[in-house]
mmCIF file of C-alpha atoms and ligand atoms in Angstrom:
data_model
loop_
_atom_site.group_PDB
_atom_site.id
_atom_site.type_symbol
_atom_site.label_atom_id
_atom_site.label_comp_id
_atom_site.label_asym_id
_atom_site.label_seq_id
_atom_site.Cartn_x
_atom_site.Cartn_y
_atom_site.Cartn_z
ATOM 1 C CA MET A 5 -8.778 6.838 6.524
ATOM 2 C CA LYS A 6 -7.392 4.041 4.352
ATOM 3 C CA VAL A 7 -5.208 5.437 1.572
ATOM 4 C CA ALA A 8 -3.780 3.351 -1.270
ATOM 5 C CA VAL A 9 -0.695 4.609 -3.106
ATOM 6 C CA VAL A 10 -0.678 2.871 -6.478
ATOM 7 C CA GLY A 11 2.775 2.906 -8.110
ATOM 8 C CA ALA A 12 4.411 3.238 -4.685
ATOM 9 C CA THR A 13 7.822 2.045 -5.930
ATOM 10 C CA GLY A 14 8.030 4.539 -8.796
ATOM 11 C CA MET A 15 9.554 7.982 -9.157
ATOM 12 C CA VAL A 16 6.286 9.775 -8.338
ATOM 13 C CA GLY A 17 5.114 7.102 -5.863
ATOM 14 C CA GLN A 18 8.227 7.455 -3.711
ATOM 15 C CA VAL A 19 7.791 11.233 -3.536
ATOM 16 C CA MET A 20 4.075 10.669 -2.862
ATOM 17 C CA LEU A 21 4.972 8.695 0.277
ATOM 18 C CA LYS A 22 7.326 11.486 1.382
ATOM 19 C CA VAL A 23 4.687 14.200 0.805
ATOM 20 C CA LEU A 24 2.065 12.125 2.671
ATOM 21 C CA GLU A 25 4.525 11.805 5.584
ATOM 22 C CA GLU A 26 5.052 15.556 5.693
ATOM 23 C CA ARG A 27 1.415 16.637 5.505
ATOM 24 C CA ASP A 28 -1.647 16.056 7.654
ATOM 25 C CA LEU A 29 -3.957 13.699 5.810
ATOM 26 C CA PRO A 30 -5.541 11.528 8.557
ATOM 27 C CA ILE A 31 -4.171 8.175 7.356
ATOM 28 C CA THR A 32 -5.010 5.176 9.548
ATOM 29 C CA GLU A 33 -3.895 2.562 7.040
ATOM 30 C CA LEU A 34 -1.437 2.958 4.167
ATOM 31 C CA ILE A 35 -1.819 0.478 1.323
ATOM 32 C CA PRO A 36 1.160 0.533 -1.056
ATOM 33 C CA VAL A 37 0.463 -1.022 -4.463
ATOM 34 C CA ALA A 38 2.782 -1.741 -7.401
ATOM 35 C CA SER A 39 3.079 -4.241 -10.234
ATOM 36 C CA GLU A 40 3.104 -8.004 -9.631
ATOM 37 C CA ARG A 41 6.945 -7.773 -9.831
ATOM 38 C CA SER A 42 7.018 -5.825 -6.565
ATOM 39 C CA VAL A 43 4.263 -7.521 -4.565
ATOM 40 C CA GLY A 44 5.710 -8.679 -1.212
ATOM 41 C CA ASN A 45 8.513 -6.080 -1.264
ATOM 42 C CA LYS A 46 8.567 -3.389 1.409
ATOM 43 C CA VAL A 47 8.322 0.390 1.339
ATOM 44 C CA LYS A 48 8.998 2.747 4.242
ATOM 45 C CA PHE A 49 6.398 5.169 5.555
ATOM 46 C CA LYS A 50 6.787 7.113 8.796
ATOM 47 C CA ASP A 51 9.653 4.857 9.946
ATOM 48 C CA LYS A 52 7.574 1.707 9.509
ATOM 49 C CA GLU A 53 7.793 -0.905 6.786
ATOM 50 C CA PHE A 54 4.715 -1.664 4.691
ATOM 51 C CA THR A 55 4.305 -4.625 2.356
ATOM 52 C CA ILE A 56 3.375 -3.931 -1.248
ATOM 53 C CA VAL A 57 0.119 -5.591 -2.262
ATOM 54 C CA SER A 58 -1.522 -6.319 -5.602
ATOM 55 C CA MET A 59 -4.246 -4.206 -7.183
ATOM 56 C CA ASN A 60 -6.937 -6.760 -6.366
ATOM 57 C CA ASP A 61 -5.875 -7.034 -2.708
ATOM 58 C CA ALA A 62 -5.965 -3.245 -2.446
ATOM 59 C CA ILE A 63 -9.457 -3.063 -3.983
ATOM 60 C CA ALA A 64 -10.647 -5.691 -1.471
ATOM 61 C CA VAL A 65 -9.654 -3.354 1.404
ATOM 62 C CA LYS A 66 -11.952 -0.605 -0.059
ATOM 63 C CA PRO A 67 -9.694 2.360 0.651
ATOM 64 C CA GLU A 68 -11.361 5.775 0.962
ATOM 65 C CA ILE A 69 -8.742 7.290 -1.384
ATOM 66 C CA ALA A 70 -6.357 5.740 -3.946
ATOM 67 C CA ILE A 71 -3.664 7.934 -5.468
ATOM 68 C CA PHE A 72 -2.556 6.419 -8.776
ATOM 69 C CA SER A 73 0.893 6.990 -10.358
ATOM 70 C CA ALA A 74 1.301 3.808 -12.367
ATOM 71 C CA GLY A 75 0.812 4.750 -16.019
ATOM 72 C CA GLY A 76 -2.228 5.411 -18.201
ATOM 73 C CA GLY A 77 -3.046 1.791 -19.068
ATOM 74 C CA THR A 78 -3.092 0.793 -15.397
ATOM 75 C CA SER A 79 -5.379 3.721 -14.576
ATOM 76 C CA LEU A 80 -7.784 2.954 -17.404
ATOM 77 C CA GLU A 81 -8.089 -0.629 -16.255
ATOM 78 C CA PHE A 82 -8.110 -0.251 -12.477
ATOM 79 C CA ALA A 83 -9.400 3.224 -11.525
ATOM 80 C CA PRO A 84 -13.020 2.234 -12.377
ATOM 81 C CA LYS A 85 -12.630 -0.943 -10.272
ATOM 82 C CA PHE A 86 -11.577 1.122 -7.225
ATOM 83 C CA ALA A 87 -14.387 3.615 -7.947
ATOM 84 C CA GLU A 88 -16.892 0.733 -8.002
ATOM 85 C CA VAL A 89 -16.118 -0.138 -4.371
ATOM 86 C CA GLY A 90 -16.519 3.529 -3.351
ATOM 87 C CA THR A 91 -12.869 4.639 -3.453
ATOM 88 C CA VAL A 92 -12.078 8.128 -4.743
ATOM 89 C CA VAL A 93 -9.205 7.804 -7.227
ATOM 90 C CA ILE A 94 -6.825 10.714 -7.778
ATOM 91 C CA ASP A 95 -4.983 9.826 -10.965
ATOM 92 C CA ASN A 96 -1.587 11.159 -12.043
ATOM 93 C CA SER A 97 -1.627 9.645 -15.531
ATOM 94 C CA SER A 98 -3.036 11.259 -18.662
ATOM 95 C CA ALA A 99 -5.788 8.606 -18.938
ATOM 96 C CA TRP A 100 -8.741 10.694 -17.724
ATOM 97 C CA ARG A 101 -7.568 14.293 -17.973
ATOM 98 C CA MET A 102 -9.466 15.350 -21.074
ATOM 99 C CA ASP A 103 -12.497 13.100 -20.422
ATOM 100 C CA PRO A 104 -15.379 15.584 -20.225
ATOM 101 C CA THR A 105 -16.949 13.576 -17.377
ATOM 102 C CA LYS A 106 -13.813 13.877 -15.187
ATOM 103 C CA LYS A 107 -12.495 16.916 -13.305
ATOM 104 C CA LEU A 108 -8.929 18.116 -13.893
ATOM 105 C CA VAL A 109 -7.820 19.935 -10.784
ATOM 106 C CA VAL A 110 -5.132 22.275 -9.489
ATOM 107 C CA PRO A 111 -6.542 23.048 -6.020
ATOM 108 C CA GLU A 112 -5.376 26.686 -5.931
ATOM 109 C CA ILE A 113 -7.344 27.294 -9.142
ATOM 110 C CA ASN A 114 -10.432 25.073 -9.407
ATOM 111 C CA ALA A 115 -10.890 22.781 -6.378
ATOM 112 C CA ASN A 116 -14.392 24.265 -6.135
ATOM 113 C CA VAL A 117 -15.512 22.114 -9.109
ATOM 114 C CA LEU A 118 -15.193 18.937 -6.999
ATOM 115 C CA THR A 119 -18.301 17.191 -5.686
ATOM 116 C CA LYS A 120 -19.112 13.969 -3.804
ATOM 117 C CA GLU A 121 -20.025 12.354 -7.143
ATOM 118 C CA ASP A 122 -16.424 12.622 -8.460
ATOM 119 C CA LYS A 123 -14.955 9.142 -8.022
ATOM 120 C CA ILE A 124 -12.069 9.525 -10.520
ATOM 121 C CA ILE A 125 -10.288 12.882 -10.378
ATOM 122 C CA ALA A 126 -7.451 13.726 -12.760
ATOM 123 C CA ASN A 127 -4.196 15.357 -11.679
ATOM 124 C CA PRO A 128 -2.847 17.485 -14.552
ATOM 125 C CA ASN A 129 0.409 16.974 -16.426
ATOM 126 C CA CYS A 130 3.475 18.160 -14.480
ATOM 127 C CA SER A 131 4.448 20.917 -16.929
ATOM 128 C CA THR A 132 0.805 22.067 -17.100
ATOM 129 C CA ILE A 133 0.502 22.500 -13.323
ATOM 130 C CA GLN A 134 3.429 24.892 -12.961
ATOM 131 C CA LEU A 135 2.271 26.790 -16.064
ATOM 132 C CA VAL A 136 -1.322 27.400 -14.914
ATOM 133 C CA MET A 137 -0.207 28.429 -11.419
ATOM 134 C CA VAL A 138 1.281 31.499 -13.147
ATOM 135 C CA LEU A 139 -1.130 31.935 -16.074
ATOM 136 C CA HIS A 140 -4.322 31.867 -13.993
ATOM 137 C CA PRO A 141 -3.767 34.981 -11.824
ATOM 138 C CA LEU A 142 -2.489 36.919 -14.854
ATOM 139 C CA ASN A 143 -5.476 35.806 -16.958
ATOM 140 C CA GLN A 144 -7.871 37.038 -14.280
ATOM 141 C CA LYS A 145 -6.275 40.478 -14.355
ATOM 142 C CA TYR A 146 -5.262 41.053 -18.006
ATOM 143 C CA ASP A 147 -7.163 38.431 -20.085
ATOM 144 C CA ILE A 148 -4.748 36.197 -21.979
ATOM 145 C CA LYS A 149 -4.934 36.112 -25.783
ATOM 146 C CA ARG A 150 -2.124 33.694 -26.688
ATOM 147 C CA VAL A 151 0.698 31.756 -24.985
ATOM 148 C CA ILE A 152 3.911 30.335 -26.499
ATOM 149 C CA ILE A 153 5.642 27.783 -24.253
ATOM 150 C CA SER A 154 9.060 26.144 -24.611
ATOM 151 C CA THR A 155 9.934 23.606 -21.938
ATOM 152 C CA TYR A 156 13.245 22.286 -20.603
ATOM 153 C CA GLN A 157 12.085 19.123 -18.862
ATOM 154 C CA SER A 158 13.831 17.026 -16.251
ATOM 155 C CA VAL A 159 14.521 13.326 -16.830
ATOM 156 C CA THR A 160 12.655 12.573 -13.575
ATOM 157 C CA GLY A 161 9.518 13.375 -15.612
ATOM 158 C CA THR A 162 10.035 10.157 -17.582
ATOM 159 C CA GLY A 163 10.364 7.936 -14.509
ATOM 160 C CA LYS A 164 12.969 5.825 -12.762
ATOM 161 C CA ALA A 165 14.366 4.171 -15.889
ATOM 162 C CA ALA A 166 15.216 7.555 -17.449
ATOM 163 C CA VAL A 167 17.107 8.692 -14.357
ATOM 164 C CA ASP A 168 19.025 5.387 -14.517
ATOM 165 C CA GLN A 169 19.867 6.067 -18.195
ATOM 166 C CA LEU A 170 21.227 9.560 -17.442
ATOM 167 C CA ASN A 171 23.240 8.435 -14.409
ATOM 168 C CA ALA A 172 24.769 5.511 -16.324
ATOM 169 C CA GLU A 173 25.694 7.789 -19.255
ATOM 170 C CA ILE A 174 27.330 10.261 -16.838
ATOM 171 C CA LYS A 175 29.527 7.343 -15.659
ATOM 172 C CA GLY A 176 30.488 6.594 -19.276
ATOM 173 C CA GLU A 177 28.422 3.424 -19.497
ATOM 174 C CA SER A 178 26.127 2.469 -22.420
ATOM 175 C CA PRO A 179 22.853 1.630 -20.661
ATOM 176 C CA GLU A 180 19.604 0.404 -22.132
ATOM 177 C CA LYS A 181 17.953 3.538 -23.497
ATOM 178 C CA VAL A 182 14.547 4.900 -22.483
ATOM 179 C CA TYR A 183 15.010 7.805 -24.908
ATOM 180 C CA PRO A 184 15.853 7.217 -28.582
ATOM 181 C CA TYR A 185 19.220 8.940 -28.027
ATOM 182 C CA GLN A 186 21.797 9.652 -25.332
ATOM 183 C CA ILE A 187 20.385 12.280 -22.944
ATOM 184 C CA PHE A 188 23.665 13.244 -21.182
ATOM 185 C CA LYS A 189 25.171 16.330 -22.906
ATOM 186 C CA ASN A 190 22.110 16.432 -25.155
ATOM 187 C CA ALA A 191 18.659 18.060 -25.548
ATOM 188 C CA LEU A 192 15.817 16.081 -27.133
ATOM 189 C CA PRO A 193 12.916 18.049 -28.693
ATOM 190 C CA HIS A 194 10.833 14.983 -27.974
ATOM 191 C CA CYS A 195 8.815 14.454 -24.744
ATOM 192 C CA ASP A 196 6.312 11.576 -24.921
ATOM 193 C CA VAL A 197 5.361 10.185 -28.333
ATOM 194 C CA PHE A 198 4.657 12.029 -31.588
ATOM 195 C CA ALA A 199 1.021 12.400 -32.663
ATOM 196 C CA ASP A 200 -0.263 12.546 -36.255
ATOM 197 C CA ASP A 201 0.077 16.332 -36.439
ATOM 198 C CA ASP A 202 3.833 16.102 -35.569
ATOM 199 C CA TYR A 203 3.327 17.578 -32.090
ATOM 200 C CA THR A 204 4.302 15.353 -29.182
ATOM 201 C CA LYS A 205 1.640 14.220 -26.716
ATOM 202 C CA GLU A 206 3.373 16.328 -24.038
ATOM 203 C CA GLU A 207 2.958 19.416 -26.229
ATOM 204 C CA ILE A 208 -0.699 18.576 -26.833
ATOM 205 C CA LYS A 209 -1.275 18.247 -23.061
ATOM 206 C CA LEU A 210 0.275 21.697 -22.564
ATOM 207 C CA MET A 211 -1.980 23.166 -25.250
ATOM 208 C CA LYS A 212 -5.240 21.582 -23.993
ATOM 209 C CA GLU A 213 -5.140 21.098 -20.215
ATOM 210 C CA PRO A 214 -4.754 24.787 -19.149
ATOM 211 C CA LYS A 215 -8.074 25.747 -20.783
ATOM 212 C CA LYS A 216 -9.929 23.004 -18.901
ATOM 213 C CA ILE A 217 -8.343 23.831 -15.524
ATOM 214 C CA MET A 218 -8.770 27.589 -15.913
ATOM 215 C CA GLY A 219 -12.316 27.165 -17.281
ATOM 216 C CA ASP A 220 -11.495 29.473 -20.195
ATOM 217 C CA ASP A 221 -11.210 28.418 -23.819
ATOM 218 C CA THR A 222 -10.960 31.932 -25.228
ATOM 219 C CA PHE A 223 -7.150 31.945 -25.415
ATOM 220 C CA ASN A 224 -4.725 29.859 -27.473
ATOM 221 C CA LEU A 225 -1.509 28.075 -26.588
ATOM 222 C CA THR A 226 1.294 26.531 -28.600
ATOM 223 C CA ALA A 227 4.158 24.484 -27.179
ATOM 224 C CA THR A 228 7.546 22.891 -27.841
ATOM 225 C CA ALA A 229 8.607 20.397 -25.160
ATOM 226 C CA VAL A 230 12.294 19.548 -24.784
ATOM 227 C CA ARG A 231 13.946 16.938 -22.551
ATOM 228 C CA VAL A 232 17.234 18.086 -20.980
ATOM 229 C CA PRO A 233 19.765 16.214 -18.778
ATOM 230 C CA VAL A 234 18.459 17.805 -15.567
ATOM 231 C CA GLN A 235 16.971 16.136 -12.485
ATOM 232 C CA GLY A 236 15.590 18.839 -10.145
ATOM 233 C CA GLY A 237 12.549 20.064 -12.029
ATOM 234 C CA HIS A 238 11.003 21.350 -15.220
ATOM 235 C CA SER A 239 11.723 24.848 -16.584
ATOM 236 C CA GLU A 240 9.518 26.791 -18.996
ATOM 237 C CA SER A 241 10.123 29.845 -21.141
ATOM 238 C CA VAL A 242 6.692 31.414 -21.561
ATOM 239 C CA ASN A 243 5.582 34.254 -23.845
ATOM 240 C CA ILE A 244 2.135 35.641 -22.961
ATOM 241 C CA GLU A 245 0.125 38.043 -25.076
ATOM 242 C CA PHE A 246 -2.741 39.763 -23.247
ATOM 243 C CA GLU A 247 -5.890 41.470 -24.473
ATOM 244 C CA ASN A 248 -5.200 44.308 -22.030
ATOM 245 C CA GLU A 249 -2.154 46.441 -21.221
ATOM 246 C CA PHE A 250 -0.217 45.493 -18.085
ATOM 247 C CA ASP A 251 2.202 47.072 -15.698
ATOM 248 C CA LEU A 252 5.396 45.102 -14.953
ATOM 249 C CA GLU A 253 5.485 46.024 -11.278
ATOM 250 C CA GLU A 254 1.845 45.046 -10.933
ATOM 251 C CA VAL A 255 2.578 41.675 -12.605
ATOM 252 C CA ARG A 256 5.345 41.064 -10.053
ATOM 253 C CA LYS A 257 3.020 42.063 -7.197
ATOM 254 C CA ILE A 258 0.223 39.755 -8.410
ATOM 255 C CA LEU A 259 2.593 36.782 -8.696
ATOM 256 C CA SER A 260 4.310 37.504 -5.368
ATOM 257 C CA GLU A 261 0.871 37.440 -3.702
ATOM 258 C CA THR A 262 -0.310 34.233 -5.428
ATOM 259 C CA PRO A 263 -0.409 31.323 -2.925
ATOM 260 C CA GLY A 264 1.982 28.565 -4.032
ATOM 261 C CA VAL A 265 4.000 30.879 -6.312
ATOM 262 C CA VAL A 266 7.373 32.372 -5.341
ATOM 263 C CA LEU A 267 8.771 35.381 -7.190
ATOM 264 C CA GLN A 268 12.529 35.108 -7.854
ATOM 265 C CA ASP A 269 13.145 38.064 -10.089
ATOM 266 C CA ASN A 270 16.159 40.215 -9.375
ATOM 267 C CA VAL A 271 18.566 39.948 -12.291
ATOM 268 C CA LYS A 272 20.929 42.506 -10.745
ATOM 269 C CA ASN A 273 21.721 39.849 -8.124
ATOM 270 C CA ASN A 274 21.543 36.979 -10.649
ATOM 271 C CA GLU A 275 18.320 35.906 -8.968
ATOM 272 C CA TYR A 276 16.036 33.738 -11.111
ATOM 273 C CA PRO A 277 14.445 30.294 -10.791
ATOM 274 C CA MET A 278 16.556 27.188 -11.472
ATOM 275 C CA PRO A 279 15.707 23.470 -11.300
ATOM 276 C CA LEU A 280 18.700 22.733 -9.056
ATOM 277 C CA TYR A 281 17.096 24.878 -6.344
ATOM 278 C CA SER A 282 13.462 23.913 -6.920
ATOM 279 C CA GLU A 283 14.153 20.243 -6.185
ATOM 280 C CA GLY A 284 12.278 19.015 -3.119
ATOM 281 C CA LYS A 285 10.160 22.181 -2.888
ATOM 282 C CA ASP A 286 6.388 22.491 -3.285
ATOM 283 C CA GLU A 287 6.273 26.012 -4.715
ATOM 284 C CA VAL A 288 6.287 27.188 -8.323
ATOM 285 C CA PHE A 289 9.103 29.684 -8.938
ATOM 286 C CA VAL A 290 8.795 32.524 -11.460
ATOM 287 C CA GLY A 291 11.276 35.124 -12.690
ATOM 288 C CA ARG A 292 12.957 36.788 -15.721
ATOM 289 C CA ILE A 293 9.764 38.843 -16.017
ATOM 290 C CA ARG A 294 10.129 41.336 -18.844
ATOM 291 C CA ARG A 295 8.269 42.985 -21.662
ATOM 292 C CA ASP A 296 8.397 41.336 -25.088
ATOM 293 C CA LEU A 297 9.905 44.218 -27.064
ATOM 294 C CA SER A 298 8.686 42.805 -30.391
ATOM 295 C CA GLN A 299 4.963 43.472 -29.817
ATOM 296 C CA PRO A 300 2.642 45.304 -27.402
ATOM 297 C CA LYS A 301 0.767 43.817 -24.412
ATOM 298 C CA THR A 302 3.168 40.842 -24.330
ATOM 299 C CA LEU A 303 5.311 39.427 -21.553
ATOM 300 C CA ASN A 304 8.183 36.952 -21.259
ATOM 301 C CA LEU A 305 8.831 34.971 -18.114
ATOM 302 C CA TRP A 306 10.503 31.812 -16.800
ATOM 303 C CA ILE A 307 8.775 29.220 -14.596
ATOM 304 C CA VAL A 308 10.442 26.380 -12.655
ATOM 305 C CA ALA A 309 9.015 23.716 -10.320
ATOM 306 C CA ASP A 310 9.880 20.255 -9.041
ATOM 307 C CA ASN A 311 7.822 18.063 -11.394
ATOM 308 C CA LEU A 312 7.643 15.265 -8.828
ATOM 309 C CA ARG A 313 6.309 17.560 -6.058
ATOM 310 C CA LYS A 314 3.860 20.293 -7.220
ATOM 311 C CA GLY A 315 3.908 18.719 -10.682
ATOM 312 C CA ALA A 316 2.626 15.398 -9.332
ATOM 313 C CA ALA A 317 2.630 14.284 -5.666
ATOM 314 C CA THR A 318 1.951 17.546 -3.838
ATOM 315 C CA ASN A 319 -0.879 18.521 -6.165
ATOM 316 C CA ALA A 320 -2.504 15.084 -5.757
ATOM 317 C CA VAL A 321 -2.202 15.211 -1.962
ATOM 318 C CA GLN A 322 -3.642 18.748 -1.957
ATOM 319 C CA ILE A 323 -6.664 17.381 -3.847
ATOM 320 C CA ALA A 324 -7.047 14.655 -1.207
ATOM 321 C CA GLU A 325 -6.769 17.251 1.563
ATOM 322 C CA TYR A 326 -9.474 19.359 -0.088
ATOM 323 C CA LEU A 327 -11.790 16.326 -0.334
ATOM 324 C CA VAL A 328 -11.300 15.542 3.358
ATOM 325 C CA ALA A 329 -11.667 19.156 4.503
ATOM 326 C CA ASN A 330 -14.918 19.507 2.551
ATOM 327 C CA ASN A 331 -16.426 16.108 3.477
ATOM 328 C CA LEU A 332 -16.341 14.953 -0.143
ATOM 329 C CA VAL A 333 -14.839 11.559 0.684
HETATM 330 N N1 NAP B 429 7.538 11.655 -13.298
HETATM 331 C C1 NAP B 429 6.768 12.734 -13.310
HETATM 332 O O1 NAP B 429 7.211 13.885 -13.193
HETATM 333 C C2 NAP B 429 5.299 12.594 -13.450
HETATM 334 C C3 NAP B 429 4.536 13.723 -13.246
HETATM 335 C C4 NAP B 429 3.160 13.634 -13.345
HETATM 336 C C5 NAP B 429 2.590 12.422 -13.672
HETATM 337 N N2 NAP B 429 3.365 11.320 -13.872
HETATM 338 C C6 NAP B 429 2.683 10.047 -14.173
HETATM 339 O O2 NAP B 429 2.785 9.194 -13.046
HETATM 340 C C7 NAP B 429 2.874 7.838 -13.474
HETATM 341 C C8 NAP B 429 4.118 7.175 -12.910
HETATM 342 O O3 NAP B 429 5.265 7.887 -13.331
HETATM 343 P P1 NAP B 429 6.700 7.625 -12.711
HETATM 344 O O4 NAP B 429 7.544 8.671 -13.294
HETATM 345 O O5 NAP B 429 6.622 7.469 -11.222
HETATM 346 O O6 NAP B 429 7.066 6.194 -13.374
HETATM 347 P P2 NAP B 429 8.021 5.008 -12.826
HETATM 348 O O7 NAP B 429 9.137 5.559 -12.027
HETATM 349 O O8 NAP B 429 8.334 4.197 -14.013
HETATM 350 O O9 NAP B 429 7.062 4.153 -11.831
HETATM 351 C C9 NAP B 429 5.968 3.417 -12.298
HETATM 352 C C10 NAP B 429 5.215 2.820 -11.123
HETATM 353 O O10 NAP B 429 4.037 2.162 -11.603
HETATM 354 C C11 NAP B 429 4.030 0.812 -11.134
HETATM 355 N N3 NAP B 429 3.343 -0.056 -12.082
HETATM 356 C C12 NAP B 429 3.681 -0.293 -13.366
HETATM 357 N N4 NAP B 429 2.808 -1.152 -13.929
HETATM 358 C C13 NAP B 429 1.903 -1.455 -12.978
HETATM 359 C C14 NAP B 429 0.767 -2.305 -12.935
HETATM 360 N N5 NAP B 429 0.376 -3.004 -13.991
HETATM 361 N N6 NAP B 429 0.075 -2.388 -11.768
HETATM 362 C C15 NAP B 429 0.457 -1.680 -10.678
HETATM 363 N N7 NAP B 429 1.526 -0.862 -10.661
HETATM 364 C C16 NAP B 429 2.246 -0.760 -11.793
HETATM 365 C C17 NAP B 429 5.487 0.462 -10.978
HETATM 366 O O11 NAP B 429 5.642 -0.664 -10.137
HETATM 367 P P3 NAP B 429 6.939 -1.632 -10.251
HETATM 368 O O12 NAP B 429 8.050 -0.949 -9.497
HETATM 369 O O13 NAP B 429 6.475 -2.864 -9.591
HETATM 370 O O14 NAP B 429 7.244 -1.804 -11.704
HETATM 371 C C18 NAP B 429 6.008 1.760 -10.358
HETATM 372 O O15 NAP B 429 5.665 1.816 -8.990
HETATM 373 C C19 NAP B 429 2.806 7.874 -15.003
HETATM 374 O O16 NAP B 429 1.472 7.692 -15.385
HETATM 375 C C20 NAP B 429 3.271 9.273 -15.334
HETATM 376 O O17 NAP B 429 2.750 9.732 -16.551
HETATM 377 C C21 NAP B 429 4.702 11.380 -13.756
#
């Protein structure tokens, strides 16, 4: 199978190559793609060097699958061109996620919606993926009424240039800024751009995408997304109000038995999820599970995952694996 990795030089693209190396997609030809700036440069895959090609050269090869991590504008322009030659595009940007004609997929939750007709498939936002991995099994059991999310998001979520800004600031330099302010020793209540209603686009994604993935628009979400000087993954403080009463031990059991979720919840031993330890891992970690004492049928918990792995590359590769396993590509 010919697989194009679009955005192969980027933060997500580099992890994509690593995840593809580790897993079993039957790749016969890897086609790394990046901007015109990088064409001719090399990337490493399975100990071999591959030359980066342009979008048009990649389209000419007619890959079976193209995994895009190159920004929304690039996806809007080029995903349809790949689709036209028969390629299935799995897109990491926000370009197609809320398009009613496109599927938004977390394989553990809704891979069953995919069909042979889906030529552009959207990978959800990184902070959405780790959130729904925990919300979905609890919604099935207790019926969610409302969710309040506050995120503590890694700079790797903004891309390579943001990691460069943080690392330069740590060294005491004054680099060109990706964020409007210094990020080292700071917390910015500002992820992505502000919309007209004063929410950021990241917050809007967190409020809309879970309903589409979970196929349930009967519950409400509100979100505050904060960028912190962390690199290993995104963290989320989540308050969940249910329609039905729950049992704390049962909640722990449900989450410990959910594929892809790891329970880390033993405060007596200071055991809880942290981004430093989620880095490089594919699982979503959940802990600090406790009753909200301010109102009934309400839970607080803490979710952490590596935004570049399950939040982006791993989820996209899992979609590709599902397509192959079910003869949809
Ligand atoms: N970081 C995350 O946690 C995360 C999670 C989920 C989704 N995403 C999404 O994934 C995408 C990439 O994010 P990132 O963090 O990896 O950004 P990044 O580190 O800035 O990398 C961007 C990549 O896109 C390529 N690119 C830029 N313009 C292009 C063009 N016109 N044609 C072809 N390739 C082009 C770049 O190539 P050059 O090196 O040649 O410039 C680079 O490979 C974004 O859409 C982002 O929203 C990111």
